Short mmCIF file of C-alpha atoms and ligand atoms in Angstrom, two decimals:
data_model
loop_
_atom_site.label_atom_id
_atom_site.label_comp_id
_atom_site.label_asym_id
_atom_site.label_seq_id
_atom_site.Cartn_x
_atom_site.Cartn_y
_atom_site.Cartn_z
CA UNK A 26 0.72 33.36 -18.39
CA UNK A 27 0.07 34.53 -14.51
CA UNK A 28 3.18 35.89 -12.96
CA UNK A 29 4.51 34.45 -9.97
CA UNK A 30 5.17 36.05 -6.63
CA UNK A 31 7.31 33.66 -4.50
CA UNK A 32 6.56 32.88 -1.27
CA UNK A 33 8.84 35.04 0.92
CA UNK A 34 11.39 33.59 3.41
CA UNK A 35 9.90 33.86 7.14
CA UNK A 36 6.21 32.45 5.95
CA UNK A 37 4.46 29.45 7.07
CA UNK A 38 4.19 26.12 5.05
CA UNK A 39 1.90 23.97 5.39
CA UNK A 40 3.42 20.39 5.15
CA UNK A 41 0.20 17.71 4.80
CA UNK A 42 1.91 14.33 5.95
CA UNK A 43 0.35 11.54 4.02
CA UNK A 44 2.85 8.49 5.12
CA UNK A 45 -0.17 6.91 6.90
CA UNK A 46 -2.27 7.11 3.55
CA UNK A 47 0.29 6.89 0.46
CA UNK A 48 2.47 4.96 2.28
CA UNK A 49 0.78 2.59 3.99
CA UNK A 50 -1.27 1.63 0.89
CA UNK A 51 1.68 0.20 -0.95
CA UNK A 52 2.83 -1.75 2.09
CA UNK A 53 2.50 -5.28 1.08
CA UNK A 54 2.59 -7.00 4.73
CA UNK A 55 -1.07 -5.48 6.86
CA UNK A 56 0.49 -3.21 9.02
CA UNK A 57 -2.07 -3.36 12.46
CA UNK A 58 -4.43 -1.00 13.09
CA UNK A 59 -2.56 -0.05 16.75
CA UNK A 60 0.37 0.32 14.97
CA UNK A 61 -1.10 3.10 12.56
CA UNK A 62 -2.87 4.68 15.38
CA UNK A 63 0.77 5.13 17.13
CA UNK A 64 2.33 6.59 14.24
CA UNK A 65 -0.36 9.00 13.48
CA UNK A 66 -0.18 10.19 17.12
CA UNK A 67 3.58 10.03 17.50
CA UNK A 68 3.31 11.94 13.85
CA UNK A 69 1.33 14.48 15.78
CA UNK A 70 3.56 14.93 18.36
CA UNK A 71 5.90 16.46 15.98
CA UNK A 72 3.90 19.05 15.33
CA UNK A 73 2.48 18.36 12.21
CA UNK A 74 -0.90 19.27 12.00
CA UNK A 75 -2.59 18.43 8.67
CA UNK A 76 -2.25 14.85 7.78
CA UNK A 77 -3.94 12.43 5.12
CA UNK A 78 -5.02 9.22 7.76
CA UNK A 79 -6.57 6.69 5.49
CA UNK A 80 -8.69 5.69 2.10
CA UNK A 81 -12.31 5.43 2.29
CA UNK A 82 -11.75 2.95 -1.05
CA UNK A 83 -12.45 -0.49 -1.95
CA UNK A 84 -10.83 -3.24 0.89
CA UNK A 85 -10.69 -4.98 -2.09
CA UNK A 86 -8.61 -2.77 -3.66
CA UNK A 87 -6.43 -1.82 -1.35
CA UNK A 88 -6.72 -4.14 1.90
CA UNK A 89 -4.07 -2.39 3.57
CA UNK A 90 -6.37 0.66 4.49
CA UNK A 91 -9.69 -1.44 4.83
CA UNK A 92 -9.21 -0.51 8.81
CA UNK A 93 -9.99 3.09 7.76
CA UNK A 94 -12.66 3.85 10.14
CA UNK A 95 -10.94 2.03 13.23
CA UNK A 96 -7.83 4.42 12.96
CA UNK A 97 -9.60 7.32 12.99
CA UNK A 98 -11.49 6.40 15.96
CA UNK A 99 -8.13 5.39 17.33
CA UNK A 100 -6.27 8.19 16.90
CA UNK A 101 -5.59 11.49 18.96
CA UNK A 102 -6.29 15.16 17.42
CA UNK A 103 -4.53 17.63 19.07
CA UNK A 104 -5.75 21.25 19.05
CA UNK A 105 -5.59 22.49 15.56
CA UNK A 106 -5.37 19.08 13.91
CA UNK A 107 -6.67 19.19 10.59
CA UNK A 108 -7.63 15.32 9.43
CA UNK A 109 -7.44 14.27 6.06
CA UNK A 110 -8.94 11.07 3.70
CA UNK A 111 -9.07 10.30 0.33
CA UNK A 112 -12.21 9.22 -1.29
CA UNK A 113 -12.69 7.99 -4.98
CA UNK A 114 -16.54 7.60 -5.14
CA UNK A 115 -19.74 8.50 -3.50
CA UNK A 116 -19.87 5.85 -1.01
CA UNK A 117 -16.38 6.98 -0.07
CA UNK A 118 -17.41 10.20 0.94
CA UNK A 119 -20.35 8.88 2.58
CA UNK A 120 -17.77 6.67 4.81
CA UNK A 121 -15.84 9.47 5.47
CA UNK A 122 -18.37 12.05 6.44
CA UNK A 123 -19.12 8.88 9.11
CA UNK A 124 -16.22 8.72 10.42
CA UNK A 125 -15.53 12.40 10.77
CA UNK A 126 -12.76 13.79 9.11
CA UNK A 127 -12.30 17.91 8.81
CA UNK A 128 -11.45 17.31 4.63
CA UNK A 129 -11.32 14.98 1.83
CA UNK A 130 -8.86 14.21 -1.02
CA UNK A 131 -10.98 13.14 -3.72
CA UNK A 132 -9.03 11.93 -6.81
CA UNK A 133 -9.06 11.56 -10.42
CA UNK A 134 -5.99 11.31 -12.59
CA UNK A 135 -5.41 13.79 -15.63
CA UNK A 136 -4.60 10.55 -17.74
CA UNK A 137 -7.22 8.45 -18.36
CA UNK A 138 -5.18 5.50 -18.18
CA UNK A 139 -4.20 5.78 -15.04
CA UNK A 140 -7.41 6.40 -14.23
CA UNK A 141 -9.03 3.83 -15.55
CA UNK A 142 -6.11 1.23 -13.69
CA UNK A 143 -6.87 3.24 -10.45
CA UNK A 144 -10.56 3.83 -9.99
CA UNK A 145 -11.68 1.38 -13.20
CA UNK A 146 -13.68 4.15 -15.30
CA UNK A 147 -13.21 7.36 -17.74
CA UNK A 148 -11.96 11.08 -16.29
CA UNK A 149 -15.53 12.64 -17.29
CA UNK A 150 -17.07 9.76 -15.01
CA UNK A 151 -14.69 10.55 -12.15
CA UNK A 152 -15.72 14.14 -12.55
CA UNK A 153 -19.86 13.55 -13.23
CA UNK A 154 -19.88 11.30 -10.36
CA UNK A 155 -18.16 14.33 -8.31
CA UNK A 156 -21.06 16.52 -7.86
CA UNK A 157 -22.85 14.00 -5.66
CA UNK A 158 -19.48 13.58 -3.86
CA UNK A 159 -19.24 17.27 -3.44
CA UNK A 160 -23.48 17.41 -2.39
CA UNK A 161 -22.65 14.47 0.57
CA UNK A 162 -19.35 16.74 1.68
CA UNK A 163 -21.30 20.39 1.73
CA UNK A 164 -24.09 18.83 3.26
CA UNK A 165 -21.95 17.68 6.25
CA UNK A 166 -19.39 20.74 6.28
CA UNK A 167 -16.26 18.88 5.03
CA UNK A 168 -13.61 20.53 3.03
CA UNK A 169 -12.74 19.21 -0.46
CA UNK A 170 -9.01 19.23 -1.55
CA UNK A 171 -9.49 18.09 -5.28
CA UNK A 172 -6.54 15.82 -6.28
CA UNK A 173 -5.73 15.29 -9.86
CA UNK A 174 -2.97 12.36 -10.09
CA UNK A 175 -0.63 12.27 -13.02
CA UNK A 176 -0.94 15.90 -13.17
CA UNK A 177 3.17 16.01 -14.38
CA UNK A 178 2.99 12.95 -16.49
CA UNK A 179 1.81 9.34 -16.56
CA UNK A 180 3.47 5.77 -16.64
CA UNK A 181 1.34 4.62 -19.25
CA UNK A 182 0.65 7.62 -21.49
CA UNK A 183 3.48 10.21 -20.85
CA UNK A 184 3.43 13.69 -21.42
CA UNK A 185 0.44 14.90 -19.74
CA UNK A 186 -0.40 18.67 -21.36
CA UNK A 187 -0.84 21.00 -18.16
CA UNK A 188 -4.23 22.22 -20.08
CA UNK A 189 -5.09 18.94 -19.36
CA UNK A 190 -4.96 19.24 -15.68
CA UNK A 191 -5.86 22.90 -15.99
CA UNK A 192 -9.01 21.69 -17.19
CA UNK A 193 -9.34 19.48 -14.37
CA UNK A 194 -8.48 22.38 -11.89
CA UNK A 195 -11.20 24.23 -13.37
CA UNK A 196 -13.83 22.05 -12.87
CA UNK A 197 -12.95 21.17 -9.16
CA UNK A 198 -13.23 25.22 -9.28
CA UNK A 199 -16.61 24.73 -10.61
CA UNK A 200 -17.73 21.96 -8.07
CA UNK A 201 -16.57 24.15 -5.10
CA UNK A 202 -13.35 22.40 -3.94
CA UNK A 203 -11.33 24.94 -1.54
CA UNK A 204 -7.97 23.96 -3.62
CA UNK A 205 -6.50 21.33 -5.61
CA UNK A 206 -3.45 19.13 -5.31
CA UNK A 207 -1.44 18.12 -7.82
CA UNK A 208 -0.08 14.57 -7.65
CA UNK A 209 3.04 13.65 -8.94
CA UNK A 210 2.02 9.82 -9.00
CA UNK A 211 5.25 8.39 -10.35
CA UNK A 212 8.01 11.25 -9.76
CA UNK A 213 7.73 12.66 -13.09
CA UNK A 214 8.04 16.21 -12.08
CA UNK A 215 10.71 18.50 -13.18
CA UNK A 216 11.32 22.38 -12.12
CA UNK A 217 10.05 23.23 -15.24
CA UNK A 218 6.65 21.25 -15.72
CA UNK A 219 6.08 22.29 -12.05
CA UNK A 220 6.27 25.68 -13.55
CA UNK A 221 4.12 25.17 -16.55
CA UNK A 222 1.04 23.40 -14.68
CA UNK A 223 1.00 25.66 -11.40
CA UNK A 224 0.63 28.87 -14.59
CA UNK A 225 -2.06 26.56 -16.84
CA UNK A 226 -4.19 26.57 -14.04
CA UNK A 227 -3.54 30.19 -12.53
CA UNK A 228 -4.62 31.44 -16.24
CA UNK A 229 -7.70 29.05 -16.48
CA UNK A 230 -9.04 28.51 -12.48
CA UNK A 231 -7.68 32.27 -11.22
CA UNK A 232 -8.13 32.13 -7.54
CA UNK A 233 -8.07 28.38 -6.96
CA UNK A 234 -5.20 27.41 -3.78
CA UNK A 235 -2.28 25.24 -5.54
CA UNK A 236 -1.20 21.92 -3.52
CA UNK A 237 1.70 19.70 -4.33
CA UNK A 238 2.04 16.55 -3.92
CA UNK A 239 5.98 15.26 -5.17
CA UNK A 240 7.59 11.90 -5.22
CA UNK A 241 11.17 11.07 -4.79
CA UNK A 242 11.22 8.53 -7.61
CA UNK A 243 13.85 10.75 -9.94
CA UNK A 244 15.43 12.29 -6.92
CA UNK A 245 14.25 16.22 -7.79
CA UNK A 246 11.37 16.15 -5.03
CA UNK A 247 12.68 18.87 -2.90
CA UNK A 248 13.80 20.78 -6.01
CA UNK A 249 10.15 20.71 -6.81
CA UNK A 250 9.60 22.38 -3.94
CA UNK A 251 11.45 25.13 -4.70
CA UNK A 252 10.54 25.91 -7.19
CA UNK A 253 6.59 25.68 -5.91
CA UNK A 254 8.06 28.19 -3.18
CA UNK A 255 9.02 30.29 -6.04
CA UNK A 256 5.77 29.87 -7.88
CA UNK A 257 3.92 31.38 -4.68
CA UNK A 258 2.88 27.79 -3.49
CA UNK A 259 2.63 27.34 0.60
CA UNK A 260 1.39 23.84 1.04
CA UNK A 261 2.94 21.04 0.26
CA UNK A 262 2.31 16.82 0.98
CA UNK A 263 5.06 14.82 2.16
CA UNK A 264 5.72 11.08 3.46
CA UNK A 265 7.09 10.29 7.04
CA UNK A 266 10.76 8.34 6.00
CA UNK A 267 10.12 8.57 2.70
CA UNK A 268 7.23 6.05 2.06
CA UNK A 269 4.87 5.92 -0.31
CA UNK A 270 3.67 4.75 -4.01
CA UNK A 271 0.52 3.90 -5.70
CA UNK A 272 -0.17 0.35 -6.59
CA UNK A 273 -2.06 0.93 -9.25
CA UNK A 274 1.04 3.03 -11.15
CA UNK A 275 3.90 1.08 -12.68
CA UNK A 276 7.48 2.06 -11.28
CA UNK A 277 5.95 3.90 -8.02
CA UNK A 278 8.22 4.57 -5.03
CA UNK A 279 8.28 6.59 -2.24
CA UNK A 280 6.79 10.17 -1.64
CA UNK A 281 9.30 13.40 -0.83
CA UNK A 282 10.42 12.48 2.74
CA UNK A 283 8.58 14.64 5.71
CA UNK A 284 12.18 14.87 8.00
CA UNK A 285 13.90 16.19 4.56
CA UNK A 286 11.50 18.81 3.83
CA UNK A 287 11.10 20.32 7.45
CA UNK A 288 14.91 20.34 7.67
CA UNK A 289 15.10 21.84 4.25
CA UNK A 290 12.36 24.26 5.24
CA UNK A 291 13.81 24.94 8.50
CA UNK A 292 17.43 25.77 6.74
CA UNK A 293 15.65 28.25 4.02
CA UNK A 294 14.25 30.09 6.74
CA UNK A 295 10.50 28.86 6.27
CA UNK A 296 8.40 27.68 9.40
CA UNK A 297 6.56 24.72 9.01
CA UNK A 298 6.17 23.99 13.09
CA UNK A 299 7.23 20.88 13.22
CA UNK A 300 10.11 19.99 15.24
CA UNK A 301 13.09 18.26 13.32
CA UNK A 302 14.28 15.97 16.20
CA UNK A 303 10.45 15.07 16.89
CA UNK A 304 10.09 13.92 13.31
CA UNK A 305 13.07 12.24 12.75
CA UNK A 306 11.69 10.07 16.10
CA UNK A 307 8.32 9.54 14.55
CA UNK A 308 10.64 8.24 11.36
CA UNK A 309 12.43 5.46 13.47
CA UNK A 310 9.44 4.24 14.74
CA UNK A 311 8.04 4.12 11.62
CA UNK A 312 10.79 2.43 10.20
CA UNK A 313 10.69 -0.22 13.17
CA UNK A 314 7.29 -1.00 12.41
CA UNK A 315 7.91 -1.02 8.61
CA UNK A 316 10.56 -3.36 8.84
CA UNK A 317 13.27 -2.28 6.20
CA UNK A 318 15.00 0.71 6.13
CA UNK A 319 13.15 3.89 4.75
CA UNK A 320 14.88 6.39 1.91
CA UNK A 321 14.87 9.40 3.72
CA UNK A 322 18.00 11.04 4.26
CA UNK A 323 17.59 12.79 7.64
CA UNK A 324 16.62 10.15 9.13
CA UNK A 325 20.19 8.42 8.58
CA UNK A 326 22.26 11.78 8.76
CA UNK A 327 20.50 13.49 11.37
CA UNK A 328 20.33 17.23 11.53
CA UNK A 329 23.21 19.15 9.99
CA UNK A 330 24.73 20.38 12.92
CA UNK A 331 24.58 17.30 14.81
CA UNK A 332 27.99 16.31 16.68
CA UNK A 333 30.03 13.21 16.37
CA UNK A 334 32.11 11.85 18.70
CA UNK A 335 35.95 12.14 17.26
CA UNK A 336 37.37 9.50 19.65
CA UNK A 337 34.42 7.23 17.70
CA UNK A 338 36.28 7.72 14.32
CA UNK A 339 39.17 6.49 12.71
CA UNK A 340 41.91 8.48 12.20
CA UNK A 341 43.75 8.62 8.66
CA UNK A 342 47.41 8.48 10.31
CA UNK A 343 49.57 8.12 7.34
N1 COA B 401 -15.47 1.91 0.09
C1 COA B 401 -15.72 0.59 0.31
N2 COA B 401 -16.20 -0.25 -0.62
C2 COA B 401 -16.46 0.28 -1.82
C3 COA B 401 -16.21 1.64 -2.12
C4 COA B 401 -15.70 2.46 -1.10
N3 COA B 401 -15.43 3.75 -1.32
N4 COA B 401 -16.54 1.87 -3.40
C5 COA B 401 -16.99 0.71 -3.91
N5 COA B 401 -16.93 -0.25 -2.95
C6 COA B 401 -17.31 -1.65 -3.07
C7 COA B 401 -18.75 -1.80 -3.54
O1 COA B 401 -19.60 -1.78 -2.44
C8 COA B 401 -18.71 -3.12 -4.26
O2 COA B 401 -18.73 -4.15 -3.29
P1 COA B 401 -19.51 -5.52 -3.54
O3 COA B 401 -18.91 -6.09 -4.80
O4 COA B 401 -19.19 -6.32 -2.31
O5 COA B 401 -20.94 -5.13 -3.69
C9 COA B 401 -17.31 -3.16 -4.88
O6 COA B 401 -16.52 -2.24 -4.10
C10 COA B 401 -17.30 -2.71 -6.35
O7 COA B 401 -17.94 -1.46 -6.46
P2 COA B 401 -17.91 -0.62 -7.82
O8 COA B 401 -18.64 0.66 -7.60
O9 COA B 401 -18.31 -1.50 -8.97
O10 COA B 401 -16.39 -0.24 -7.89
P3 COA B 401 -15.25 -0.65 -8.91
O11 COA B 401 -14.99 -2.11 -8.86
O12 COA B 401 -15.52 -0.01 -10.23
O13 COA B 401 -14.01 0.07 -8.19
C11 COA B 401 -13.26 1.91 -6.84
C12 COA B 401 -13.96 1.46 -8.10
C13 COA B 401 -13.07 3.39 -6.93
C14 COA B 401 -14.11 1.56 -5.61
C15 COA B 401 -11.90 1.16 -6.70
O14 COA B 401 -11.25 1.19 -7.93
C16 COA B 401 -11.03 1.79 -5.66
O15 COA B 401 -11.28 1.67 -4.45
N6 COA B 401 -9.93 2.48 -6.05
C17 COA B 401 -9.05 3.18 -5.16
C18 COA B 401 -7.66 3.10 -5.67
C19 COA B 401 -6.67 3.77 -4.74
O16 COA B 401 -6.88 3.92 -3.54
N7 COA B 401 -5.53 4.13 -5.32
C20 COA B 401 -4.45 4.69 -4.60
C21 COA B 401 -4.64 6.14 -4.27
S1 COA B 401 -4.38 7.22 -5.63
ZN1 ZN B 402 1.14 10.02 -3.99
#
């Protein structure tokens, strides 16, 4: 097993905010293309700078994201901003080298189940079909992030071995991808199996850059996280209030929140340069524009330190 050095306190994370992608697609009402255009940019304005947009997929898969190339004409990029897709096939990546994005999320799940329910054919097609994917992307300078969903288990099938997504790993390795990102499709990560896969594929892919990519579903997200800090790993994905949830995975809910992991960030003495009051705005409009309220915890608490008003609260005179 590869050792782990933890990432010490005073380092920069990366947080990749994927609301716009993973949470828009499981929105069941068409959210409209202006409307995504002002939450990426008011997403921006945070200070976030790496952010999954959109799908380059089937519309007729997922309708919700069939204004892909509209929002990413739409949107602003601030200096530095580092813009994101995720592509399933060939003439994904052939969109998205279009439309001009800086990387792409390609995915294929480490259960074939789920990947036959989410991109309807076998893991060893996924990854043949890859090295034209990866051809297209070299060819035009574009970054491949190589995702592998299920990587911590799978609704259908269960335990998912981490050689399984080790082997995976490996052969994004192979194909050239500058890291991979482990998706936690349906929140079945624990501490420890965050532990086991982030080793599997140090020992088989040694050099390859670790993403992680939690859901909320069990309620141990953020102590995910920690323990990715403490396996070395700087760059994690997280959802504006929460959202987020694949369609295509029974029991799917929301990503880990992107207000909850800055402030959690923030209070461990990590910098992740995103401003906490900044994002917690970007969350209320989001949540305006979404329509119910959103899980994330931050954005009904506020900061830690944040005052209340005693005259506005009862007192318990006996
Ligand atoms: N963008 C737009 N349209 C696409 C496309 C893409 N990347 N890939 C395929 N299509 C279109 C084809 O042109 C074809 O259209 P037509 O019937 O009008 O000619 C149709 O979709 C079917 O193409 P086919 O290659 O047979 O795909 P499929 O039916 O086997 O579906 C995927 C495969 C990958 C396209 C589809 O399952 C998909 O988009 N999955 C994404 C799931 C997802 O986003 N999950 C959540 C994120 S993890
Ligand atoms: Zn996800």
């Amino acid at each position: 097993m590869a050792s782990a050095t933890p990432v010490p306190p005073g380092s920069h994370i990366t947080i990749c905010e994927v609301g716009p992608r993973d949470g828009f697609q499981n929105e069941k009402t068409f959210i409209p293309t202006a409307k995504k255009i002002e939450i990426v940019n008011a997403l921006f304005a945070s200070g976030l700078r790496h952010m999954q947009v959109t799908s380059f997929v089937s519309p007729r898969a997922v309708p919700q994201l069939a204004d892909a190339e509209e929002v990413l004409a739409g949107i602003d990029r601030p200096e530095g901003a580092f813009v994101t897709a995720l592509v399933p096939n060939l003439r994904g990546a052939e969109r998205a080298a279009g439309a001009g994005v800086d990387a792409v999320h390609t995915v294929v799940s480490a259960s074939e189940t789920h990947n036959l329910k989410n991109v309807n054919r076998p893991v060893d097609q996924s990854l043949s079909e890859f090295e034209a994917v990866f051809a297209t992307l070299d060819k035009a300078g574009i970054a491949i992030e190589g995702g592998i969903a299920t990587a911590f288990g799978c609704p259908f099938e269960g335990i998912v071995p981490p050689r399984q997504v080790a082997r995976i790993a490996k052969r994004y390795q192979e194909l050239g991808a500058s890291s991979v990102s482990l998706g936690d499709t349906t929140g079945m990560a624990t501490p420890l199996t965050v532990q086991a896969a982030i080793r599997a594929i140090r020992d088989a892919a040694p050099g390859l850059e670790i993403h992680l990519h939690f859901h909320n579903t069990r309620g141990v997200g953020l102590a995910c996280v920690m323990t990715g800090l403490s396996e070395g790993v700087t760059h994690y994905d997280a959802s504006v209030g929460g959202l987020g949830g694949c369609p295509f995975a029974a029991g799917a809910t929301g990503n880990i929140c992107t207000e909850d992991l800055v402030y959690l960030l923030q209070e461990s003495g990590y910098e992740s340069g995103v401003d906490l009051d900044k994002i917690i705005a970007a969350a209320t409009l989001t949540q305006e524009v979404i329509g119910r309220p959103l899980p994330g915890q931050v954005l009904k608490a506020g900061p830690r330190l944040k005052r209340h008003d005693p005259d506005l609260t009862v007192t318990a005179a006996g």
